[in-house]
Coordinates of C-alpha atoms and ligand atoms in Angstrom, one line a residue:
X1 CA 10.1 -9.4 -37.6
X2 CA 8.1 -7.0 -35.2
X3 CA 9.2 -5.6 -32.0
X4 CA 6.7 -5.5 -29.3
X5 CA 6.6 -2.2 -27.6
X6 CA 6.5 -2.9 -23.9
X7 CA 3.5 -1.8 -22.0
X8 CA 3.0 -1.6 -18.1
X9 CA -1.0 -0.7 -17.8
X10 CA -0.8 -1.4 -14.1
X11 CA 1.7 0.6 -12.8
X12 CA 1.2 3.6 -11.0
X13 CA 4.3 4.0 -9.7
X14 CA 3.2 5.5 -6.9
X15 CA 3.7 3.3 -3.5
X16 CA 1.1 4.9 -1.7
X17 CA -1.7 5.0 -4.4
X18 CA -1.9 1.5 -5.8
X19 CA -4.8 1.2 -8.4
X20 CA -7.9 1.2 -6.6
X21 CA -9.1 -2.0 -7.6
X22 CA -5.8 -3.6 -6.6
X23 CA -5.7 -6.6 -4.3
X24 CA -2.5 -6.6 -4.2
X25 CA 0.5 -3.9 -5.0
X26 CA 4.2 -4.9 -5.8
X27 CA 6.5 -2.1 -6.0
X28 CA 10.3 -2.3 -7.2
X29 CA 10.5 -5.6 -5.9
X30 CA 14.0 -7.3 -6.3
X31 CA 15.7 -10.4 -4.9
X32 CA 19.2 -11.4 -4.7
X33 CA 19.7 -14.9 -3.3
X34 CA 22.6 -15.6 -1.0
X35 CA 25.6 -16.6 -3.0
X36 CA 24.1 -13.6 -5.7
X37 CA 21.6 -15.1 -8.1
X38 CA 19.5 -12.4 -9.2
X39 CA 16.2 -13.3 -9.1
X40 CA 14.1 -10.6 -9.7
X41 CA 14.8 -7.0 -10.7
X42 CA 12.7 -4.2 -9.9
X43 CA 9.1 -5.5 -10.2
X44 CA 6.2 -3.8 -10.1
X45 CA 2.7 -4.7 -10.8
X46 CA -1.1 -4.2 -9.5
X47 CA -3.1 -7.6 -9.4
X48 CA -6.7 -6.5 -9.8
X49 CA -9.3 -7.7 -7.5
X50 CA -11.1 -10.7 -9.2
X51 CA -8.9 -11.2 -11.9
X52 CA -6.8 -14.3 -13.5
X53 CA -3.5 -13.3 -14.2
X54 CA -1.1 -15.7 -15.8
X55 CA 2.6 -15.2 -15.3
X56 CA 4.4 -16.6 -18.2
X57 CA 7.9 -17.2 -18.3
X58 CA 10.9 -20.0 -18.9
X59 CA 12.5 -22.1 -16.2
X60 CA 14.4 -19.7 -14.0
X61 CA 12.8 -16.7 -15.2
X62 CA 11.9 -15.9 -11.1
X63 CA 8.0 -16.6 -11.1
X64 CA 8.2 -19.0 -7.9
X65 CA 10.5 -16.1 -6.1
X66 CA 7.8 -13.6 -7.0
X67 CA 4.8 -15.9 -5.6
X68 CA 7.1 -16.7 -2.6
X69 CA 7.7 -13.1 -2.0
X70 CA 4.0 -12.0 -2.3
X71 CA 3.2 -15.1 -0.2
X72 CA 5.7 -13.6 2.6
X73 CA 7.8 -17.1 2.2
X74 CA 11.1 -15.4 1.0
X75 CA 12.0 -12.3 1.9
X76 CA 12.6 -9.3 -0.8
X77 CA 16.0 -7.8 -1.2
X78 CA 14.3 -4.7 -2.2
X79 CA 11.0 -2.8 -2.7
X80 CA 7.3 -3.9 -1.1
X81 CA 4.4 -5.8 -1.6
X82 CA 1.3 -5.2 0.0
X83 CA -1.9 -7.6 0.1
X84 CA -5.4 -6.2 1.1
X85 CA -3.6 -2.9 1.7
X86 CA -1.0 -4.7 4.3
X87 CA 2.7 -5.0 4.0
X88 CA 3.6 -8.8 3.6
X89 CA 6.7 -8.6 5.5
X90 CA 5.7 -6.5 8.8
X91 CA 1.9 -8.0 8.9
X92 CA 2.8 -11.4 7.4
X93 CA 0.2 -12.9 9.4
X94 CA -2.9 -10.9 8.1
X95 CA -1.6 -11.0 4.6
X96 CA -0.8 -14.8 4.5
X97 CA -4.6 -15.6 6.0
X98 CA -5.8 -13.6 2.9
X99 CA -3.5 -15.9 0.5
X100 CA -3.8 -19.4 -0.6
X101 CA -0.7 -20.9 -1.9
X102 CA -0.7 -24.3 -4.3
X103 CA 3.1 -25.2 -4.5
X104 CA 4.5 -26.9 -7.8
X105 CA 5.6 -30.1 -5.9
X106 CA 3.2 -32.4 -4.2
X107 CA 4.1 -32.3 -0.6
X108 CA 1.3 -34.3 1.1
X109 CA 1.1 -36.8 3.9
X110 CA 0.8 -40.3 2.2
X111 CA -1.3 -42.1 4.9
X112 CA -3.3 -39.4 6.0
X113 CA -7.2 -38.9 4.7
X114 CA -8.3 -36.1 2.6
X115 CA -10.4 -34.9 5.2
X116 CA -7.9 -34.4 7.9
X117 CA -5.2 -32.9 5.2
X118 CA -7.5 -30.3 4.4
X119 CA -9.2 -29.7 7.9
X120 CA -5.5 -29.7 9.2
X121 CA -4.4 -26.9 6.8
X122 CA -7.3 -24.6 7.8
X123 CA -5.9 -25.2 11.5
X124 CA -2.4 -23.8 10.5
X125 CA -4.1 -20.4 9.6
X126 CA -5.7 -20.3 13.4
X127 CA -9.1 -20.5 12.0
X128 CA -11.5 -22.0 14.0
X129 CA -12.9 -25.5 13.1
X130 CA -15.6 -25.6 10.4
X131 CA -16.6 -28.9 8.8
X132 CA -19.2 -26.8 6.5
X133 CA -16.5 -24.7 5.0
X134 CA -14.4 -27.7 4.4
X135 CA -17.2 -29.8 3.2
X136 CA -17.9 -27.0 0.4
X137 CA -14.4 -27.0 -0.5
X138 CA -13.8 -30.8 -1.0
X139 CA -17.0 -30.6 -2.9
X140 CA -16.0 -27.6 -5.2
X141 CA -13.1 -29.9 -6.2
X142 CA -15.2 -33.4 -6.3
X143 CA -13.2 -34.7 -3.5
X144 CA -16.1 -35.0 -1.4
X145 CA -16.7 -39.0 -2.0
X146 CA -12.5 -39.3 -1.3
X147 CA -12.6 -37.5 2.0
X148 CA -11.8 -40.6 3.8
X149 CA -9.4 -42.1 1.2
X150 CA -5.6 -41.7 2.4
X151 CA -3.6 -39.5 -0.2
X152 CA -1.4 -42.6 -1.0
X153 CA -4.5 -44.0 -2.9
X154 CA -5.3 -41.2 -5.1
X155 CA -4.3 -41.0 -8.7
X156 CA -1.8 -37.9 -9.5
X157 CA -5.0 -35.5 -10.5
X158 CA -7.0 -36.2 -7.5
X159 CA -3.2 -35.2 -5.6
X160 CA -3.3 -31.9 -7.2
X161 CA -7.0 -31.3 -6.3
X162 CA -6.1 -31.7 -2.6
X163 CA -3.4 -29.6 -2.8
X164 CA -5.9 -26.7 -4.1
X165 CA -8.3 -27.6 -1.4
X166 CA -5.6 -27.3 1.2
X167 CA -4.7 -24.0 -0.4
X168 CA -8.7 -22.8 -0.4
X169 CA -9.4 -24.6 3.0
X170 CA -9.0 -21.1 5.1
X171 CA -11.0 -19.3 2.6
X172 CA -8.6 -16.9 0.9
X173 CA -9.2 -14.0 -1.3
X174 CA -6.2 -14.5 -3.4
X175 CA -5.1 -18.0 -4.9
X176 CA -1.5 -18.5 -6.1
X177 CA -1.2 -21.7 -8.5
X178 CA 2.4 -22.5 -9.2
X179 CA 2.7 -24.3 -12.4
X180 CA -0.5 -26.0 -11.7
X181 CA -0.4 -27.9 -14.9
X182 CA 3.3 -28.7 -15.1
X183 CA 3.6 -32.3 -16.7
X184 CA -0.4 -33.1 -16.3
X185 CA -2.4 -34.6 -18.9
X186 CA -4.7 -32.8 -21.3
X187 CA -7.9 -33.9 -19.5
X188 CA -6.7 -32.7 -15.9
X189 CA -5.3 -29.7 -17.6
X190 CA -9.0 -28.9 -18.7
X191 CA -10.3 -30.0 -15.2
X192 CA -7.7 -27.2 -13.6
X193 CA -8.9 -24.5 -15.9
X194 CA -12.8 -25.3 -15.1
X195 CA -11.9 -25.4 -11.1
X196 CA -10.2 -22.1 -11.7
X197 CA -13.1 -20.3 -13.5
X198 CA -15.5 -21.4 -11.0
X199 CA -13.2 -19.8 -7.9
X200 CA -13.1 -16.8 -10.1
X201 CA -16.8 -16.7 -10.2
X202 CA -16.7 -17.0 -6.4
X203 CA -14.7 -13.9 -6.2
X204 CA -11.4 -15.4 -5.7
X205 CA -8.5 -13.3 -7.5
X206 CA -6.3 -16.1 -9.1
X207 CA -2.3 -15.8 -10.3
X208 CA -1.1 -18.9 -11.7
X209 CA 2.7 -19.3 -13.2
X210 CA 2.8 -21.5 -16.5
X211 CA 5.3 -22.0 -19.3
X212 CA 2.3 -23.1 -21.2
X213 CA 1.3 -20.3 -23.8
X214 CA -2.1 -22.2 -24.6
X215 CA -2.9 -22.2 -20.9
X216 CA -2.4 -18.3 -20.4
X217 CA -4.7 -17.9 -23.5
X218 CA -7.3 -20.4 -22.0
X219 CA -8.0 -19.1 -18.9
X220 CA -6.2 -15.7 -18.1
X221 CA -7.7 -12.2 -18.3
X222 CA -4.5 -10.6 -18.4
X223 CA -1.1 -11.9 -19.0
X224 CA 2.2 -11.0 -17.4
X225 CA 5.6 -12.2 -19.3
X226 CA 8.4 -12.5 -17.1
X227 CA 12.1 -13.4 -18.2
X228 CA 15.4 -12.9 -16.3
X229 CA 14.1 -11.7 -13.1
X230 CA 12.0 -8.9 -15.3
X231 CA 8.6 -8.4 -16.0
X232 CA 8.4 -7.6 -19.7
X233 CA 5.0 -6.5 -20.3
X234 CA 1.5 -7.2 -18.4
X235 CA -1.1 -6.7 -20.8
X236 CA -5.1 -7.9 -21.0
X237 CA -5.2 -11.1 -23.1
X238 CA -7.6 -9.8 -25.7
X239 CA -5.3 -7.1 -26.6
X240 CA -2.4 -9.6 -26.8
X241 CA -4.3 -11.9 -28.8
X242 CA -5.1 -9.0 -31.6
X243 CA -1.4 -8.9 -31.7
X244 CA -1.7 -12.4 -32.5
X245 CA -3.9 -12.0 -35.3
X246 CA -1.3 -10.0 -37.1
X247 CA -0.1 -10.8 -40.4
X248 CA 2.6 -10.4 -42.3
X249 CA 3.2 -10.7 -46.8
X250 CA 6.7 -11.1 -47.6
X251 CA 7.0 -9.8 -51.3
X252 CA 10.3 -10.9 -52.8
X253 CA 11.1 -8.2 -55.4
X254 CA 13.3 -8.7 -58.6
X255 CA 15.6 -5.8 -58.0
X256 CA 16.9 -4.9 -54.5
X257 CA 15.3 -1.7 -53.2
X258 CA 17.2 1.1 -51.1
X259 CA 14.3 2.7 -49.7
X260 CA 10.4 2.8 -49.6
X261 CA 9.3 4.3 -52.8
X262 CA 7.2 7.7 -52.0
X263 CA 4.2 6.3 -53.8
X264 CA 3.9 3.6 -51.2
X265 CA 4.7 5.6 -47.9
X266 CA 1.0 4.9 -46.8
X267 CA 1.3 1.3 -46.2
X268 CA 3.1 -0.3 -43.1
X269 CA 6.0 -1.7 -45.1
X270 CA 9.4 -2.7 -44.1
X271 CA 12.5 -3.4 -46.2
X272 CA 14.0 -6.7 -45.6
X273 CA 17.6 -6.4 -44.3
X274 CA 19.0 -7.2 -48.0
X275 CA 16.6 -5.1 -49.7
X276 CA 15.4 -7.8 -51.8
X277 CA 12.0 -8.1 -49.9
X278 CA 9.3 -5.9 -48.5
X279 CA 7.4 -6.8 -45.8
X280 CA 4.0 -5.8 -45.2
X281 CA 2.1 -6.2 -41.8
X282 CA -1.6 -6.0 -41.8
X283 CA -4.3 -6.9 -38.9
X284 CA -6.7 -9.6 -40.4
X285 CA -9.3 -8.8 -38.1
X286 CA -9.6 -5.2 -39.0
X287 CA -11.9 -5.8 -42.4
X288 CA -10.0 -4.2 -45.1
X289 CA -6.6 -5.4 -45.4
X290 CA -5.2 -2.9 -48.0
X291 CA -3.6 -6.0 -49.8
X292 CA -5.4 -5.1 -53.3
X293 CA -4.5 -1.6 -53.5
X294 CA -1.1 -2.5 -52.3
X295 CA -0.3 -4.6 -55.2
X296 CA -1.8 -2.3 -57.7
X297 CA 0.3 0.5 -56.4
X298 CA 3.3 -1.9 -56.2
X299 CA 3.1 -2.3 -59.9
X300 CA 2.5 1.4 -60.5
X301 CA 5.7 2.2 -58.8
X302 CA 7.5 -0.1 -61.1
X303 CA 8.1 -2.8 -58.8
X304 CA 8.7 -6.7 -60.2
X305 CA 7.6 -9.1 -57.9
X306 CA 9.3 -12.7 -57.9
X307 CA 7.4 -14.4 -54.9
X308 CA 5.0 -13.9 -52.4
X309 CA 4.5 -15.6 -49.1
X310 CA 1.9 -14.7 -46.1
X311 CA 3.0 -15.4 -42.6
X312 CA 0.9 -15.2 -39.1
X313 CA 2.9 -14.5 -35.9
X314 CA 2.0 -16.7 -33.0
X315 CA 2.0 -15.8 -29.2
X316 CA 5.1 -18.4 -29.1
X317 CA 6.6 -16.3 -31.3
X318 CA 5.7 -12.9 -29.8
X319 CA 7.1 -14.4 -26.6
X320 CA 10.1 -15.5 -27.9
X321 CA 10.7 -12.1 -29.7
X322 CA 9.8 -10.3 -27.1
X323 CA 12.3 -12.1 -24.8
X324 CA 15.2 -12.3 -27.0
X325 CA 14.6 -8.4 -28.0
X326 CA 15.4 -7.6 -24.3
X327 CA 18.8 -9.7 -23.4
Ligands
ADP401 N1 16.4 -20.6 -2.7 C1 17.5 -20.3 -4.0 N2 18.6 -19.9 -3.7 C2 19.4 -19.2 -4.7 N3 19.0 -19.2 -6.1 C3 17.6 -19.7 -6.1 C4 16.7 -19.9 -5.1 N4 15.3 -20.2 -5.4 C5 15.6 -19.5 -7.2 N5 16.9 -19.5 -7.3 C6 17.5 -18.9 -8.8 O1 16.7 -17.7 -8.6 C7 16.3 -17.7 -10.3 C8 14.7 -17.7 -10.3 O2 14.2 -18.9 -9.8 P1 12.3 -19.1 -9.6 O3 11.9 -18.1 -9.1 O4 12.5 -20.6 -9.0 O5 12.2 -19.2 -11.2 P2 10.8 -19.8 -12.2 O6 9.8 -20.1 -11.1 O7 10.5 -18.5 -13.1 O8 11.7 -21.1 -12.7 C9 17.0 -19.0 -10.7 O9 18.0 -18.4 -11.4 C10 17.3 -19.8 -9.5 O10 18.3 -20.6 -9.7
MG402 MG1 8.8 -22.0 -10.5

């Protein structure tokens, strides 16, 4: 199996000069909770203005901790975070007003109306009352017809929309969605994806956490993989998808091989552990696969084949591999 080289295409490493298009710069952030749980270790990342970034990682990876630090809810043990150029600890009120946060758990007052819930949320950020903005937000989330309904009367999907409306009530520039579709049905997930794209079109930068790979595939511009408190990779989705396109052929040999014959050195070949098989890796999107000439050259080199299997790696496998490879 291939190992994936790590690439951090965002990290300038210089805390004073974050990338010019960065709305949020995270530098060497670590977090150890009271009691000793290490949630994050030396995470550095620039979030680009206007992008949709998916943070992918298993439970306990540190996703919520990272978001909570950026939002100023949890203090980092080390490192710095700036949002819009302001430090999230020192200039908390300023940075928090630029940020909307949709928490994973539904935490709404059951007997409050939709309109009051969202209006109240705006007030918490010290913004003046602005019914026109609230109307726009409620319409955007298809909640306008429900504005006078009590939360308790809404479906699960509608409640999630209210959470997003609350997070947008003070017109943030950056929206964090913490596992927005965990445990929701497929239809609602698609609705969420549409809402997220529409918000991006409005110029909102969006960071979402998820452990659904297909969610990252569907909506993200970039994907970050986080595991055991470490950011393992950040990459444009398209690049990642090209890797997903990598295919392998496993060629079983009659006689074991100690090394790859010189005559075959031009091919991307590896010997399987036992020496009884060759693994050929190629990119099926690249036009010529080289398979025909490989088989001709295998024959010329005197190798006798027993069996041939093809294998396509999925993002799921890449993800699992990456996480395994680093532990
Ligand atoms: N308030 C807390 N106190 C102590 N440990 C915590 C706290 N919150 C999270 N952790 C621990 O930090 C690690 C990362 O958790 P979290 O950021 O919630 O991960 P994720 O959101 O990726 O599931 C886990 O080991 C978790 O148990
Ligand atoms: Mg979490």
